[in-house]
GROMACS .gro file of C-alpha atoms in nm:
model
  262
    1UNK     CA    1   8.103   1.745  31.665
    2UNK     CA    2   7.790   1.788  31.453
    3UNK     CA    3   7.523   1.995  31.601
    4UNK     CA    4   7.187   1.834  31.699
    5UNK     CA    5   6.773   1.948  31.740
    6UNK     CA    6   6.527   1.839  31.912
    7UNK     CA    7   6.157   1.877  31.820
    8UNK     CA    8   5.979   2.181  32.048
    9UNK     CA    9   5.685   1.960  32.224
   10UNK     CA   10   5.731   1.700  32.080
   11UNK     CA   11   5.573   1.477  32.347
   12UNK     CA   12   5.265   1.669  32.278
   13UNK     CA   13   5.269   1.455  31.938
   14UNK     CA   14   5.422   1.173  32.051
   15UNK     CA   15   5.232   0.852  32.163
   16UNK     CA   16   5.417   0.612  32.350
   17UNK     CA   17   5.621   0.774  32.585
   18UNK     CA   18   5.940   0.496  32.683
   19UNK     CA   19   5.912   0.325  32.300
   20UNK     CA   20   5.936   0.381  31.969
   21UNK     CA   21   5.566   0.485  31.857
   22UNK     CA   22   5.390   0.319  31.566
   23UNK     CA   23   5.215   0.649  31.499
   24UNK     CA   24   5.233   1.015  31.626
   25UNK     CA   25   4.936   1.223  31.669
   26UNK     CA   26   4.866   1.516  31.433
   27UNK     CA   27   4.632   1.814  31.609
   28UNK     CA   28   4.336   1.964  31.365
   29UNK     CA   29   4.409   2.294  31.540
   30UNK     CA   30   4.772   2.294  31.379
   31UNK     CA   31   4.561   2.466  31.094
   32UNK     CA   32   4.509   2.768  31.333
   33UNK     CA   33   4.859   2.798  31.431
   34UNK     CA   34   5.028   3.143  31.280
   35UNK     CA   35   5.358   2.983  31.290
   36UNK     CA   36   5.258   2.713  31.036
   37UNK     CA   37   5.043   2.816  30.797
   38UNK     CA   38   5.296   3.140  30.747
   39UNK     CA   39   5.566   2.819  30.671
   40UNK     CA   40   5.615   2.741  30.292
   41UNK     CA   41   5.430   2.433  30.201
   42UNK     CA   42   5.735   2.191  30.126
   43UNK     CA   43   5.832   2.356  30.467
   44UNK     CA   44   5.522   2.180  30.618
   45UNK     CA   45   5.525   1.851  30.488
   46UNK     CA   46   5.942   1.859  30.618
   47UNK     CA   47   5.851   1.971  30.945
   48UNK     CA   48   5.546   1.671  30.974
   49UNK     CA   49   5.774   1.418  30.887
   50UNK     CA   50   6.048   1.551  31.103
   51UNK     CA   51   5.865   1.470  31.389
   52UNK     CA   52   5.779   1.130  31.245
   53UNK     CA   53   6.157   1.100  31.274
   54UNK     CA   54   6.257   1.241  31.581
   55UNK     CA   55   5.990   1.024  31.729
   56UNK     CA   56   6.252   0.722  31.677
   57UNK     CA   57   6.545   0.895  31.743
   58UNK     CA   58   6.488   0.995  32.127
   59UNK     CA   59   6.381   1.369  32.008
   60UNK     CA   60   6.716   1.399  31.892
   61UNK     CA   61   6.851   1.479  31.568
   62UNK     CA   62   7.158   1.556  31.380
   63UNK     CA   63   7.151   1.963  31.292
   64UNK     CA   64   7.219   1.858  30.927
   65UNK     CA   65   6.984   1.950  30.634
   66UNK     CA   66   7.117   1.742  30.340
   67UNK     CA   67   7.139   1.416  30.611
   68UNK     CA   68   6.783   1.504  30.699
   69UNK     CA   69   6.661   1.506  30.385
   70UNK     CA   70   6.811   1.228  30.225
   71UNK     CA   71   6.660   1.011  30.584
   72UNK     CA   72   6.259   1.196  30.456
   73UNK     CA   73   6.370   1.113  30.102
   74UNK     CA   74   6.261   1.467  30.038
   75UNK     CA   75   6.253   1.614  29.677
   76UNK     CA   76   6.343   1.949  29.808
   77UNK     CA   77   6.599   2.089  30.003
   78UNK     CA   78   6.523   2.134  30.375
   79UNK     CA   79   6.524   2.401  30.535
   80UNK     CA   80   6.636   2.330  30.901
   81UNK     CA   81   6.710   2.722  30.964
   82UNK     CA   82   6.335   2.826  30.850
   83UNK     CA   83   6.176   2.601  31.097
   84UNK     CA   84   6.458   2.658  31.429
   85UNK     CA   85   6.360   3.054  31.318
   86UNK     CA   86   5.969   2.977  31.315
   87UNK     CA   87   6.002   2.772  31.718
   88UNK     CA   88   5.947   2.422  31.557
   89UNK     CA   89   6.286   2.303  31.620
   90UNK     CA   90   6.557   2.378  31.905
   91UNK     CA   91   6.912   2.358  31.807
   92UNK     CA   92   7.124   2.178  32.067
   93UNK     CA   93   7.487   2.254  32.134
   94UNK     CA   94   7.531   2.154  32.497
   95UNK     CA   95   7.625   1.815  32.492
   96UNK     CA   96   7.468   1.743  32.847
   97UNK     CA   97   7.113   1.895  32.753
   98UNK     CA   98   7.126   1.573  32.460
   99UNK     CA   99   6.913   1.273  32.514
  100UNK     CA  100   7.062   0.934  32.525
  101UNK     CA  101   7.186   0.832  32.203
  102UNK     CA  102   7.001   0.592  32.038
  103UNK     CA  103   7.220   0.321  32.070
  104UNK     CA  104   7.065   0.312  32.454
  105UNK     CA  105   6.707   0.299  32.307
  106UNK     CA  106   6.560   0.006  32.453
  107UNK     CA  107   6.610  -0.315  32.186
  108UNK     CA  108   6.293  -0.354  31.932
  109UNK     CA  109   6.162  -0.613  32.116
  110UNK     CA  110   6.140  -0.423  32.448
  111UNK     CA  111   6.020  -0.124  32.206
  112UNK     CA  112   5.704  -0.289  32.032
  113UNK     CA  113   5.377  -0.258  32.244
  114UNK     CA  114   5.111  -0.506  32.274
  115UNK     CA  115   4.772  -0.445  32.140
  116UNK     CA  116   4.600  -0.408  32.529
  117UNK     CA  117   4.896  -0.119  32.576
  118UNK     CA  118   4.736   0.022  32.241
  119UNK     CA  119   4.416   0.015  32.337
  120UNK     CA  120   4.473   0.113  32.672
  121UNK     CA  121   4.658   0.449  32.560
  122UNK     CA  122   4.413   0.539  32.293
  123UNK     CA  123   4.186   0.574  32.512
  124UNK     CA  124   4.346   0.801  32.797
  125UNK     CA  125   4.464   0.992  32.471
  126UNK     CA  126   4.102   1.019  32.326
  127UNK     CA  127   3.973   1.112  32.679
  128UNK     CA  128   4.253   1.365  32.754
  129UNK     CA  129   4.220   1.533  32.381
  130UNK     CA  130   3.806   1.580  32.486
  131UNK     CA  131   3.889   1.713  32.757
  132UNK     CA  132   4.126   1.960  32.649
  133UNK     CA  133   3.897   2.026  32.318
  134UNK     CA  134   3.629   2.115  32.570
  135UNK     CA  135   3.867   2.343  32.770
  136UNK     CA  136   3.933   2.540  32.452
  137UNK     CA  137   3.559   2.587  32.330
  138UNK     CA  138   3.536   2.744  32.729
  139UNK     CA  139   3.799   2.953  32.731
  140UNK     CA  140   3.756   3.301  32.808
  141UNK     CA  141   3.956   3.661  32.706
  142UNK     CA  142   4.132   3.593  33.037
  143UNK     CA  143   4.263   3.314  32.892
  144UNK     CA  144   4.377   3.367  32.534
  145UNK     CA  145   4.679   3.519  32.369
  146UNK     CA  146   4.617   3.866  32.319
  147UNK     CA  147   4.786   3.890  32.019
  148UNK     CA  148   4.654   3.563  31.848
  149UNK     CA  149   4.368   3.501  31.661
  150UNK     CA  150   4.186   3.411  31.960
  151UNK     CA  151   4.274   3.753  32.136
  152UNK     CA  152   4.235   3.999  31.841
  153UNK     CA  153   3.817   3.823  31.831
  154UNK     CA  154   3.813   3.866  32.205
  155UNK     CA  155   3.911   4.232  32.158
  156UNK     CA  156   3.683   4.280  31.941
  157UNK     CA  157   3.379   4.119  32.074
  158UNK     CA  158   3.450   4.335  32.422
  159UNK     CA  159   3.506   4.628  32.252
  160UNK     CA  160   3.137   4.624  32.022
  161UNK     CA  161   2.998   4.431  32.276
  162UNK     CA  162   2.926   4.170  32.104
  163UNK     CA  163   2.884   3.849  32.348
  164UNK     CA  164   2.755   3.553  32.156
  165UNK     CA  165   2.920   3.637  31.850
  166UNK     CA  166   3.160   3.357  31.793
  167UNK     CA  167   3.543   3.310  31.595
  168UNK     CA  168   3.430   3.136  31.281
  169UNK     CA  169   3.639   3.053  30.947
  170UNK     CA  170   3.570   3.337  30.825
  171UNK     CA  171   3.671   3.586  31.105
  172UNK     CA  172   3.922   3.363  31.164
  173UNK     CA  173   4.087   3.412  30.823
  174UNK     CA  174   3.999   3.819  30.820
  175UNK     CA  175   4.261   3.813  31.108
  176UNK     CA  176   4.546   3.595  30.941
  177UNK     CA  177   4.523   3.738  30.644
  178UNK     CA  178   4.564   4.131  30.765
  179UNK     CA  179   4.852   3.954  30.964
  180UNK     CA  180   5.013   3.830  30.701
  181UNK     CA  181   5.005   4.133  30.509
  182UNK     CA  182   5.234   4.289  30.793
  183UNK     CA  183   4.990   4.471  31.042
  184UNK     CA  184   5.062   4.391  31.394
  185UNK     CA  185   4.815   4.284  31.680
  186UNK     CA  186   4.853   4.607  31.794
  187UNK     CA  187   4.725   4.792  31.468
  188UNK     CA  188   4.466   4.606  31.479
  189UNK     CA  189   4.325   4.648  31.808
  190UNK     CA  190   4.333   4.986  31.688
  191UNK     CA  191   4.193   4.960  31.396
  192UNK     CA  192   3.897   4.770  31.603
  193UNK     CA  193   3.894   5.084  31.829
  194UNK     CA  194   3.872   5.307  31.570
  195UNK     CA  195   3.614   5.209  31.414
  196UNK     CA  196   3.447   5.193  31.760
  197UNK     CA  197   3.539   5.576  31.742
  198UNK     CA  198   3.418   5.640  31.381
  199UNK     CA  199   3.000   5.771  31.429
  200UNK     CA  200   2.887   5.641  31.124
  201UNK     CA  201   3.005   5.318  31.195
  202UNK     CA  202   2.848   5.321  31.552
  203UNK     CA  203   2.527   5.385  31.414
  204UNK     CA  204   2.524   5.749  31.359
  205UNK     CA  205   2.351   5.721  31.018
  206UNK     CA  206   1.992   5.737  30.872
  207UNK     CA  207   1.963   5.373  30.898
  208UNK     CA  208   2.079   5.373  31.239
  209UNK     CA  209   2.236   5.052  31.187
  210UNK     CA  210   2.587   4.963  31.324
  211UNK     CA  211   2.854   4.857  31.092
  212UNK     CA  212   3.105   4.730  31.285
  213UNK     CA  213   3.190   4.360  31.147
  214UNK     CA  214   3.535   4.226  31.259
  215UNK     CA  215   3.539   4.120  30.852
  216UNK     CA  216   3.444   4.473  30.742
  217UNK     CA  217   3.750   4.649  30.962
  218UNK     CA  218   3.986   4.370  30.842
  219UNK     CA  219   3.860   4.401  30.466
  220UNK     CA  220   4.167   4.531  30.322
  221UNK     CA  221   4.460   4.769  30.400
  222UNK     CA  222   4.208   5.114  30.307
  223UNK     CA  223   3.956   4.939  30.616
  224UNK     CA  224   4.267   4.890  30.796
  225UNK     CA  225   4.421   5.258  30.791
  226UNK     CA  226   4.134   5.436  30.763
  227UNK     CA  227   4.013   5.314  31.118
  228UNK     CA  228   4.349   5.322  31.263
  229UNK     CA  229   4.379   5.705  31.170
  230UNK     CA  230   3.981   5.757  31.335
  231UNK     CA  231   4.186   5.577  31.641
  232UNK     CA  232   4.414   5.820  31.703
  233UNK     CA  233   4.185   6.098  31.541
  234UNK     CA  234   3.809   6.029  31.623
  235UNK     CA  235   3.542   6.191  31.377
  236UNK     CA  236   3.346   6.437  31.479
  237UNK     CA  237   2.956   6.326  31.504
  238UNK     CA  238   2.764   6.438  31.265
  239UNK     CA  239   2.558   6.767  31.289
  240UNK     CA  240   2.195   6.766  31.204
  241UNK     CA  241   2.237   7.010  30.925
  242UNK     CA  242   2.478   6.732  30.778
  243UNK     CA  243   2.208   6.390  30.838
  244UNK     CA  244   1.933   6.616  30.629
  245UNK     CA  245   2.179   6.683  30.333
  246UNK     CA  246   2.312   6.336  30.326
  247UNK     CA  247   1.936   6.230  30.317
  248UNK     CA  248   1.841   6.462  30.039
  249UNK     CA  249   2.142   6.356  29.842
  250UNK     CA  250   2.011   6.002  29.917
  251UNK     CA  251   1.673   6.050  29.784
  252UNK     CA  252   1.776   6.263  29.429
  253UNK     CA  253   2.042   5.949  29.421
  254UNK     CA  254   1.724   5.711  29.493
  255UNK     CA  255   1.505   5.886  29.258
  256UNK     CA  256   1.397   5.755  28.897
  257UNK     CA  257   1.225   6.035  28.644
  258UNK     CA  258   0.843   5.923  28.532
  259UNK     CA  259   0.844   5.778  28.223
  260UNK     CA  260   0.736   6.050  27.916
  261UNK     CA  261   0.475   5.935  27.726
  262UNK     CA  262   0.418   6.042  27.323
   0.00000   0.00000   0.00000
């Protein structure tokens, strides 16, 4: 017997709840997730219009690439392995766990809603998605994943003490990208805490002036190692003797020769 998936949350997506929906919804924050954007992109669109699918088949789907693919009328192969390994999809081998087949779906006429239902459901939907958009703009350290996006800012902004800062694009995108080049939440709390470690980045300098972006640790792999070896090896402060030769150096670097006249 042919393997089947289901779709992981799907009902998160799906609409009408005891029918076949006219139309799923699709969260902005899907942008944000890890899991996705790491996916390739024909891998994306697959996965999109595999919930389409399992939203008319009862959330349950044959476990068969080249059957899926010819239902999305996909150009390229699919890649059901890719997205059960990535937590999109859940292969199902227990023939209890399955949903009714579809056969028992309720006939098309009992399926189709009437436009009150639909107007009715958009708006607990709109009111519920507020409300849970709201939640998320509130939500504190206590409440995020350490090791997403989220929780790697929150680190951060607890560790420099910096309360009103807030996790922009850009931020945002510092901390997927040193993800995706392999360092793990881990690293880079420590490379946060190192930096916290480092003096000159603390302020110790003739400026006095604290460089301790979450962009600037997360610039590159060098930003990256560098504060994860002051982590586990602090530098030590600077000595006075050392802040008067690293001015003078400053100023002959700073200074520009008169002019010679004839």
């Amino acid at each position: 017997m042919t393997a089947r998936f289901r779709v992981k949350n799907l009902e998160r997506f799906q609409h009408y709840k005891d029918r076949r929906p006219p139309w799923i919804k699709l969260y902005v924050d899907l942008l944000n997730n890890y899991e996705f954007t790491c996916l390739p992109d024909a891998s994306k669109l697959h996965l999109v219009m595999i919930w389409l699918l399992a939203s008319q088949h009862n959330n349950c789907l044959p476990y068969d690439p080249e059957w899926i693919g010819r239902t999305l009328h996909a150009t390229e192969p699919v890649d059901l392995e890719l997205l059960e390994h990535s937590g999109f999809i859940i292969k199902i081998n227990d023939v209890a766990e399955r949903p009714q087949d579809d056969s028992e779906l309720l006939s098309d006429g009992e399926q189709d809603a009437t436009p009150r239902d639909r107007d009715r459901d958009r708006d607990r939907d709109r009111d519920r998605d507020r409300d849970r958009d709201r939640d998320r703009e509130t939500n504190t350290s206590a409440g995020a994943d350490r090791d997403s996006p989220r929780g790697i800012f929150e680190h951060w902004r607890e560790v420099m003490n910096h309360p009103q800062a807030k996790l922009d694009d850009v931020r945002r995108k510092a901390i997927r990208k040193a993800r995706e080049h392999g360092y793990t939440p881990e690293q880079l709390r420590q490379a946060i805490e190192g930096c916290a470690k480092t003096p000159f980045n603390a302020g110790d300098n003739d400026r006095g002036q604290r460089y301790d972006e979450l962009t600037l640790i997360l610039r590159d792999g060098d930003h990256i190692d560098r504060f994860i070896r002051h982590y586990h090896n602090p530098p030590a402060p600077r000595s006075p003797d050392g802040r008067r030769a690293e001015r003078n150096a400053q100023t002959l670097h700073d200074w520009q020769p008169p002019e010679v006249t004839q």
